[in-house]
C-alpha positions as a Python dict, from the first residue, in 0.01 Angstrom:
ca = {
    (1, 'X'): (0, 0, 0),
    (2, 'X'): (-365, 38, -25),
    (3, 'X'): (-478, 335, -191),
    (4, 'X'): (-830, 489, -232),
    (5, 'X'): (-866, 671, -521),
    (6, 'X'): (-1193, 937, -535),
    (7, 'X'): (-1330, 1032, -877),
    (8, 'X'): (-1170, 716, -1041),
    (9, 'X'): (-1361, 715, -1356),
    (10, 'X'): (-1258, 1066, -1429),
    (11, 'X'): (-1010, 1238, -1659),
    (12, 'X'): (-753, 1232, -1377),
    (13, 'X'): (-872, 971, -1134),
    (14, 'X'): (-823, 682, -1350),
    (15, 'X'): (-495, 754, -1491),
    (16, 'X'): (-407, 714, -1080),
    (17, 'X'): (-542, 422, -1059),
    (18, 'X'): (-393, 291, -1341),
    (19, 'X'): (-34, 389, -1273),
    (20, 'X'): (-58, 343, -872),
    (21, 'X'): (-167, -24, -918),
    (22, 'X'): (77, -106, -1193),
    (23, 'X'): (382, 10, -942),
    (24, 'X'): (192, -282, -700),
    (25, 'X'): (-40, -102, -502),
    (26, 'X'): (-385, -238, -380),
    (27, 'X'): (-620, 69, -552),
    (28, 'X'): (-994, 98, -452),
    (29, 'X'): (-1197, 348, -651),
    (30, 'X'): (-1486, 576, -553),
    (31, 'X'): (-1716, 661, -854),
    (32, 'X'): (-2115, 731, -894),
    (33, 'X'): (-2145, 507, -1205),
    (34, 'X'): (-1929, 255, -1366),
    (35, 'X'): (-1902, 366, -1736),
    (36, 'X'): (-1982, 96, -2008),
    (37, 'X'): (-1651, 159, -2204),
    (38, 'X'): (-1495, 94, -1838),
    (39, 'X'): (-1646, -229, -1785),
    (40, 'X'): (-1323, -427, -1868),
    (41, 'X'): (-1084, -148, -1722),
    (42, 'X'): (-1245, -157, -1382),
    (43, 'X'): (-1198, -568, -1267),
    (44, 'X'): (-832, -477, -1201),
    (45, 'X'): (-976, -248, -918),
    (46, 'X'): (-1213, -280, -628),
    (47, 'X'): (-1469, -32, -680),
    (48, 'X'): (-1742, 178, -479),
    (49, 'X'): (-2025, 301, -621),
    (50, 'X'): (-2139, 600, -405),
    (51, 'X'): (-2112, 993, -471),
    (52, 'X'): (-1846, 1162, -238),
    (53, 'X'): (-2141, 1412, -98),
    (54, 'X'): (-2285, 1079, 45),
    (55, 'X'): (-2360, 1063, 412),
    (56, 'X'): (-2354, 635, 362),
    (57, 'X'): (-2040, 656, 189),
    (58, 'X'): (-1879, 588, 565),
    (59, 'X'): (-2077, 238, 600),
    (60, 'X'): (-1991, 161, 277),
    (61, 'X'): (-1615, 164, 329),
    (62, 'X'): (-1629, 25, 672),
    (63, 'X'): (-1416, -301, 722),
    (64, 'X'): (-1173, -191, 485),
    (65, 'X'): (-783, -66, 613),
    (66, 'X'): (-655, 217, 328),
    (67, 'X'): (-326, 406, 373),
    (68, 'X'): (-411, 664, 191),
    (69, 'X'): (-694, 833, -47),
    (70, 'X'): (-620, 1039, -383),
    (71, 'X'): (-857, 1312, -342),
    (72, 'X'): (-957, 1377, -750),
    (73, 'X'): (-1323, 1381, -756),
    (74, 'X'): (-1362, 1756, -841),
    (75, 'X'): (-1660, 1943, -1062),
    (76, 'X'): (-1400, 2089, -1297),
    (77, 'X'): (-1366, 2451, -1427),
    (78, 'X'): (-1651, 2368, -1703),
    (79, 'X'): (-1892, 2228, -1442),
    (80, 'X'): (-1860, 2493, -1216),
    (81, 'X'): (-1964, 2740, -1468),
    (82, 'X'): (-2226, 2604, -1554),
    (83, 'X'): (-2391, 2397, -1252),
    (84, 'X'): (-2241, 2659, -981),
    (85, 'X'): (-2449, 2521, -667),
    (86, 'X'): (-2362, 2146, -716),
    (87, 'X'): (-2028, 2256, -785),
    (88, 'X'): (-1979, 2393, -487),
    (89, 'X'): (-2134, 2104, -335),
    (90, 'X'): (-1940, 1871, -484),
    (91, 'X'): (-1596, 2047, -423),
    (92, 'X'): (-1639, 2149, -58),
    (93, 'X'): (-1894, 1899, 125),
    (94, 'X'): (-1766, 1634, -109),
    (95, 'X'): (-1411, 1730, 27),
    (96, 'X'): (-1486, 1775, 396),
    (97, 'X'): (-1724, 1433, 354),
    (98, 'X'): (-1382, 1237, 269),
    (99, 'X'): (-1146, 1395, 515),
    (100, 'X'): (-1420, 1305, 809),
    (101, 'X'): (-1411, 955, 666),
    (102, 'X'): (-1056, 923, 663),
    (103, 'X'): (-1065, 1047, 1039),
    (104, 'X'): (-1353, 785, 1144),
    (105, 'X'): (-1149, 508, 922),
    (106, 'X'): (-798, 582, 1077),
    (107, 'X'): (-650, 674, 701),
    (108, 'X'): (-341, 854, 770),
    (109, 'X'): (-245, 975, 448),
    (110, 'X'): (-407, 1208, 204),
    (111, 'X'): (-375, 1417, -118),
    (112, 'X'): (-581, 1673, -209),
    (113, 'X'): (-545, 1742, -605),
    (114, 'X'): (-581, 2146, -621),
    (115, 'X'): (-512, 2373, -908),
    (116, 'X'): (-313, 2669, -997),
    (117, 'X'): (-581, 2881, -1029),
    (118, 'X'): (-585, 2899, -658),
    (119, 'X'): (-336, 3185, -736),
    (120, 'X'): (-605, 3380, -948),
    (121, 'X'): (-527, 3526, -1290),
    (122, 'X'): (-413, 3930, -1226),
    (123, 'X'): (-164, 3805, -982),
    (124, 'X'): (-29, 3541, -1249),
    (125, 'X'): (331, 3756, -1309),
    (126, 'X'): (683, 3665, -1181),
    (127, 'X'): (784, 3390, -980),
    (128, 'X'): (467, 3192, -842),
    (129, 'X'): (592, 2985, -545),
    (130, 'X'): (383, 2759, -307),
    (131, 'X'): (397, 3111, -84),
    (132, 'X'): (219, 3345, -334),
    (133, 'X'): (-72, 3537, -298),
    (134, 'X'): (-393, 3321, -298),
    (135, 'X'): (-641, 3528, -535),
    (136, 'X'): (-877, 3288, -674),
    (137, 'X'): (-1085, 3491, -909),
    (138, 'X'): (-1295, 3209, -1038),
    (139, 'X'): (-1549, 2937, -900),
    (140, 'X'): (-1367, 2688, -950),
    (141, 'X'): (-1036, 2825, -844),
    (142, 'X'): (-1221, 2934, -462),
    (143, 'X'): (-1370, 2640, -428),
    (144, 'X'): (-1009, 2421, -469),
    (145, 'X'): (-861, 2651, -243),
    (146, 'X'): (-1146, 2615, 33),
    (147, 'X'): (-1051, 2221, -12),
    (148, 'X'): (-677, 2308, 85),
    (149, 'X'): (-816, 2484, 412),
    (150, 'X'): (-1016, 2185, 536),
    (151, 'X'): (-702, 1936, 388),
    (152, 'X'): (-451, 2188, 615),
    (153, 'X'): (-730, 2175, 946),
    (154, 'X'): (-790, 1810, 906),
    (155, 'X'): (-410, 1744, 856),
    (156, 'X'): (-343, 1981, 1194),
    (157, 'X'): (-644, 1864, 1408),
    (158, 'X'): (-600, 1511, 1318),
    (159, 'X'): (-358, 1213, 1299),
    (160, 'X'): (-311, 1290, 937),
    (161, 'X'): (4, 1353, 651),
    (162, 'X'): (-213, 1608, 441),
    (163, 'X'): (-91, 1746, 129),
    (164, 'X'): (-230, 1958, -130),
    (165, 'X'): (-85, 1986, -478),
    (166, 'X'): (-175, 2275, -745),
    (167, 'X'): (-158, 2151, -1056),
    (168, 'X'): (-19, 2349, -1350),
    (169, 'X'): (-236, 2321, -1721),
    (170, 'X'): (-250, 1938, -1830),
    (171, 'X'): (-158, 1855, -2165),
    (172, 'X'): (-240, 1425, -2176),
    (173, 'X'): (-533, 1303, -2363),
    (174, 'X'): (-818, 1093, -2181),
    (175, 'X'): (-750, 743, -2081),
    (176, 'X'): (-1034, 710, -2265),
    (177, 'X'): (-1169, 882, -2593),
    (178, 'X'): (-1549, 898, -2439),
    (179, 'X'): (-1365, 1122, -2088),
    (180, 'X'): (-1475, 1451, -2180),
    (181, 'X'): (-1146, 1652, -2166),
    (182, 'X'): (-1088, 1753, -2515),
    (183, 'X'): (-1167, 2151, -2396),
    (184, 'X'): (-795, 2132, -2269),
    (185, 'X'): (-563, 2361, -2468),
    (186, 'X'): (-349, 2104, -2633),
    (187, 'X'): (-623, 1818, -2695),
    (188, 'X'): (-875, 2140, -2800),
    (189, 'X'): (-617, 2199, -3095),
    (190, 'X'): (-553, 1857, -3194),
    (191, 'X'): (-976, 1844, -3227),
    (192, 'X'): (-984, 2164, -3409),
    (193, 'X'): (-694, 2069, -3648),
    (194, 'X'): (-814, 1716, -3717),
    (195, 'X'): (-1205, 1812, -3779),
    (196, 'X'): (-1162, 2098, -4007),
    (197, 'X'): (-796, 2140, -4048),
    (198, 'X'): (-766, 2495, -3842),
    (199, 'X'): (-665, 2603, -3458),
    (200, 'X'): (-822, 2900, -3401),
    (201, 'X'): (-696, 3088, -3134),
    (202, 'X'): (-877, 3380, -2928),
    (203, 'X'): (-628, 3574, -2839),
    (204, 'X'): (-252, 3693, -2954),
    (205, 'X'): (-133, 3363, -2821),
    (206, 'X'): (206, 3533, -2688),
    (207, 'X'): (95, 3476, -2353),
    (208, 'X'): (246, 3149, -2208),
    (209, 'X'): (129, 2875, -1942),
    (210, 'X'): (317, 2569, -1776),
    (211, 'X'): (182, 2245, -1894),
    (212, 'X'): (175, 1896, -1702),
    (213, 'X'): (193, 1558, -1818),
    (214, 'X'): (-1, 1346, -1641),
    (215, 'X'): (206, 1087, -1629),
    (216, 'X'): (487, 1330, -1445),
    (217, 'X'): (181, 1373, -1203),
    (218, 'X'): (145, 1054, -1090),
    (219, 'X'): (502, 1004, -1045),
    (220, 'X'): (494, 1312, -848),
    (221, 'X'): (218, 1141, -586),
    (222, 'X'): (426, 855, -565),
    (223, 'X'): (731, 1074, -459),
    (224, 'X'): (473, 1280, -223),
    (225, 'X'): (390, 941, -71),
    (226, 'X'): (724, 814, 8),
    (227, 'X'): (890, 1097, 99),
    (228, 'X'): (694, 1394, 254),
    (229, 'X'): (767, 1433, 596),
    (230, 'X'): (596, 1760, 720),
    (231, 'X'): (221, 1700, 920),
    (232, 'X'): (108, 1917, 556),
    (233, 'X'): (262, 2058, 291),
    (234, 'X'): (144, 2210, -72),
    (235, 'X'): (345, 2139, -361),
    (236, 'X'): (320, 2337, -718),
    (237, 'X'): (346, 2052, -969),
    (238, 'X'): (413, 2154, -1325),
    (239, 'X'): (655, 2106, -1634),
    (240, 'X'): (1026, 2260, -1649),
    (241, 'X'): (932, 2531, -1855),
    (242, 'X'): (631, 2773, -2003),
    (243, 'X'): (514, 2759, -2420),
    (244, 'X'): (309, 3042, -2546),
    (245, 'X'): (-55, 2959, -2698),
    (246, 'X'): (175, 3024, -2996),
    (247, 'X'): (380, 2766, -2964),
    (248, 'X'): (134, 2470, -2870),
    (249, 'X'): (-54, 2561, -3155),
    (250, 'X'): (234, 2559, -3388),
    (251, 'X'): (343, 2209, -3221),
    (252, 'X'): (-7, 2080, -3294),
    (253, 'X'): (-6, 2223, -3637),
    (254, 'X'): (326, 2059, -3730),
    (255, 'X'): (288, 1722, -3565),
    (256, 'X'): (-93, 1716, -3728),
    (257, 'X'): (55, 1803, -4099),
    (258, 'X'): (318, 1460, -4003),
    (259, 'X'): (30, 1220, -3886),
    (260, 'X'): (-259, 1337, -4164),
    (261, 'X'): (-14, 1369, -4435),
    (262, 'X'): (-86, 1605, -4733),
    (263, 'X'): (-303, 1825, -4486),
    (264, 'X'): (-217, 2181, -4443),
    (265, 'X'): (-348, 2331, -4124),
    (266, 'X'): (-407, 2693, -4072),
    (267, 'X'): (-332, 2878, -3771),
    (268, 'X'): (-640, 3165, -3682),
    (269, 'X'): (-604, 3399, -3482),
    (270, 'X'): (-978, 3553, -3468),
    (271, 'X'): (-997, 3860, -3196),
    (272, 'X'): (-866, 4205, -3240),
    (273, 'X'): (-547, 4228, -3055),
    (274, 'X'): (-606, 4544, -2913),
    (275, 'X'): (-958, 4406, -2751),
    (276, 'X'): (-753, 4114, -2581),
    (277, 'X'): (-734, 4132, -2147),
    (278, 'X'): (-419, 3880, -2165),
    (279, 'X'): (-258, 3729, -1833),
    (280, 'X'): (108, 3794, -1806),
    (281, 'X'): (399, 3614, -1854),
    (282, 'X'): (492, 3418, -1503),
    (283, 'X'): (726, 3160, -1375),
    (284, 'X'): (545, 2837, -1191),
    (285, 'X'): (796, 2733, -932),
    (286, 'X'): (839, 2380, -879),
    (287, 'X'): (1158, 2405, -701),
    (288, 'X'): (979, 2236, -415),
    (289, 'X'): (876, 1916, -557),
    (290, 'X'): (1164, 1898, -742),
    (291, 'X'): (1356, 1880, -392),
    (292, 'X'): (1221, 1578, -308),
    (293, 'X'): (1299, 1408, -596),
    (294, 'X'): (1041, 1520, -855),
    (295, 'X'): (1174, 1576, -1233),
    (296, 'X'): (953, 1626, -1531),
    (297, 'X'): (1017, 1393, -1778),
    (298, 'X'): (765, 1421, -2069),
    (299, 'X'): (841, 1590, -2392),
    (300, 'X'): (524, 1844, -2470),
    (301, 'X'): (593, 1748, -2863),
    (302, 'X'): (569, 1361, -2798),
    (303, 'X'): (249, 1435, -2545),
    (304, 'X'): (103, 1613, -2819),
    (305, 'X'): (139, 1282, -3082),
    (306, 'X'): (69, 1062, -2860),
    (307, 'X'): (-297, 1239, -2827),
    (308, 'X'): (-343, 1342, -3149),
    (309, 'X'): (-259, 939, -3252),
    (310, 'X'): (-553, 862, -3014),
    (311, 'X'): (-784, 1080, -3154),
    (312, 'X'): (-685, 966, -3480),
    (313, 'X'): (-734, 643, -3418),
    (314, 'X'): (-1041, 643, -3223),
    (315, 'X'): (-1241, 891, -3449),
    (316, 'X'): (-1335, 1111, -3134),
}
């Protein structure tokens, strides 16, 4: 299968492209800039330079036959707080841009990579299901859920298998030390512990969150691919079960003292408890996916050394 992959040099994008091409698929990314410390990396791929907000971005893909395109390029929840206008740029033209491609190109087959947060944060209590409440409450959640509209139009105006998938908190380090995606909870504790032997946490850290291996993600796609059969569909994608703050940070904390022996790390927690606006506990619901064949396999503990060896060994 030929597969386009969009934000390929990203935190996301190029673990796709890794994994899709080693399972013998033709993968073509789409990325502004090839990266120096991706120079190597990249000549297993055909690659596109262009931004997905790019007008040319059609001509430049013309002559080319793709099955289907891995939507990833995304300004991420950092981004969009700080750079709010090309944010929203980025993550609704740069959507709609694509899906009008695909359309012009014939590509019958796309994935939209969404996010939980599409669900919002005071409505994050009970069961959350693929039919719950959409209350973004954030910039970056509204603008993920405006790309499932256009994915869901394009998929019912056009001859197109759309899905979306909303993506539960990741917990895999960067293919890549210099892919800035150490603000992530796990790989934010692993940086704290290893650089000045704390994890300081701003809350209570009872409150819990579903966390995603990456690597269960992209086996997830490859399910989506093969088997969805609806015109579109939205999948939750997430882990088996929740962990409290707590709990990662005591994970972190104990794998940390293993790998960096003779180190005692201290767990902070540095807010006043009654000052603390905490989500409440929920259940993601992944019952979906999981009929189709999906099953988490990754074990948070050996995610979490697996990182924290890379960022040992690299120095980050």
């Amino acid at each position: 299968m030929n597969i386009l992959i969009t934000g390929g040099f990203g935190y996301l994008g190029s673990y796709c492209a890794e994994y899709l091409s080693l399972k013998g698929n033709k993968v073509t990314i789409i990325g502004r800039k090839i990266p120096v410390y991706m120079a190597e990396w990249v000549k297993n791929f055909n690659v596109v330079i262009a931004d997905i907000t790019d007008e040319k971005l059609l001509s430049k893909l013309s002559g080319n036959k793709y099955d289907c395109v891995i939507h990833c390029a995304a300004a991420n929840e950092v981004k969009c707080k700080k750079l709010p206008k090309e944010s929203i740029e980025i993550n609704t033209y740069g959507t709609e841009n694509i899906l009008n491609i695909c359309t012009r190109l014939g590509i019958r087959r796309f994935i939209y990579v969404s996010t939980f947060h599409v669900y919002g944060s005071s409505s994050l209590a009970g069961t959350i299901n693929e039919k719950s409440n959409i209350e973004a409450s954030t910039l970056y959640g509204m603008t993920h859920y405006f790309g499932e509209l256009l994915t869901k139009r394009y998929s019912n105006n056009y001859d197109m298998v759309g899905t979306s998938i909303r993506l539960a908190n990741l917990c895999t380090g960067p293919l890549f030390k210099e892919i800035e995606r150490w603000s992530i909870v796990p790989n934010n504790f692993i940086s704290q512990a290893f650089k000045s032997s704390n994890i300081v946490i701003n809350s209570s850290g009872n409150q819990t969150r579903n966390f995603l291996s990456i690597k269960d993600l992209c086996n997830a796609m490859d399910i989506i691919i093969k088997k969805q059969k609806q015109r579109y569909s939205v999948f939750n994608i997430g882990g088996e079960r929740n962990y409290s703050i707590n709990e990662i940070a005591e994970i972190v904390k104990s794998v940390g003292e293993e790998l960096l022996k003779g180190k005692n790390i201290e767990i902070i927690h540095n807010q006043q408890l009654n000052q603390l606006n905490e989500e409440m506990d929920y259940v993601f619901d992944i019952s979906k996916i999981k009929s189709i064949g999906y099953k988490p396999n990754c074990n948070i503990k050996d995610e979490i050394k697996e990182t924290f060896e890379q960022f040992i060994e690299s120095g980050v």
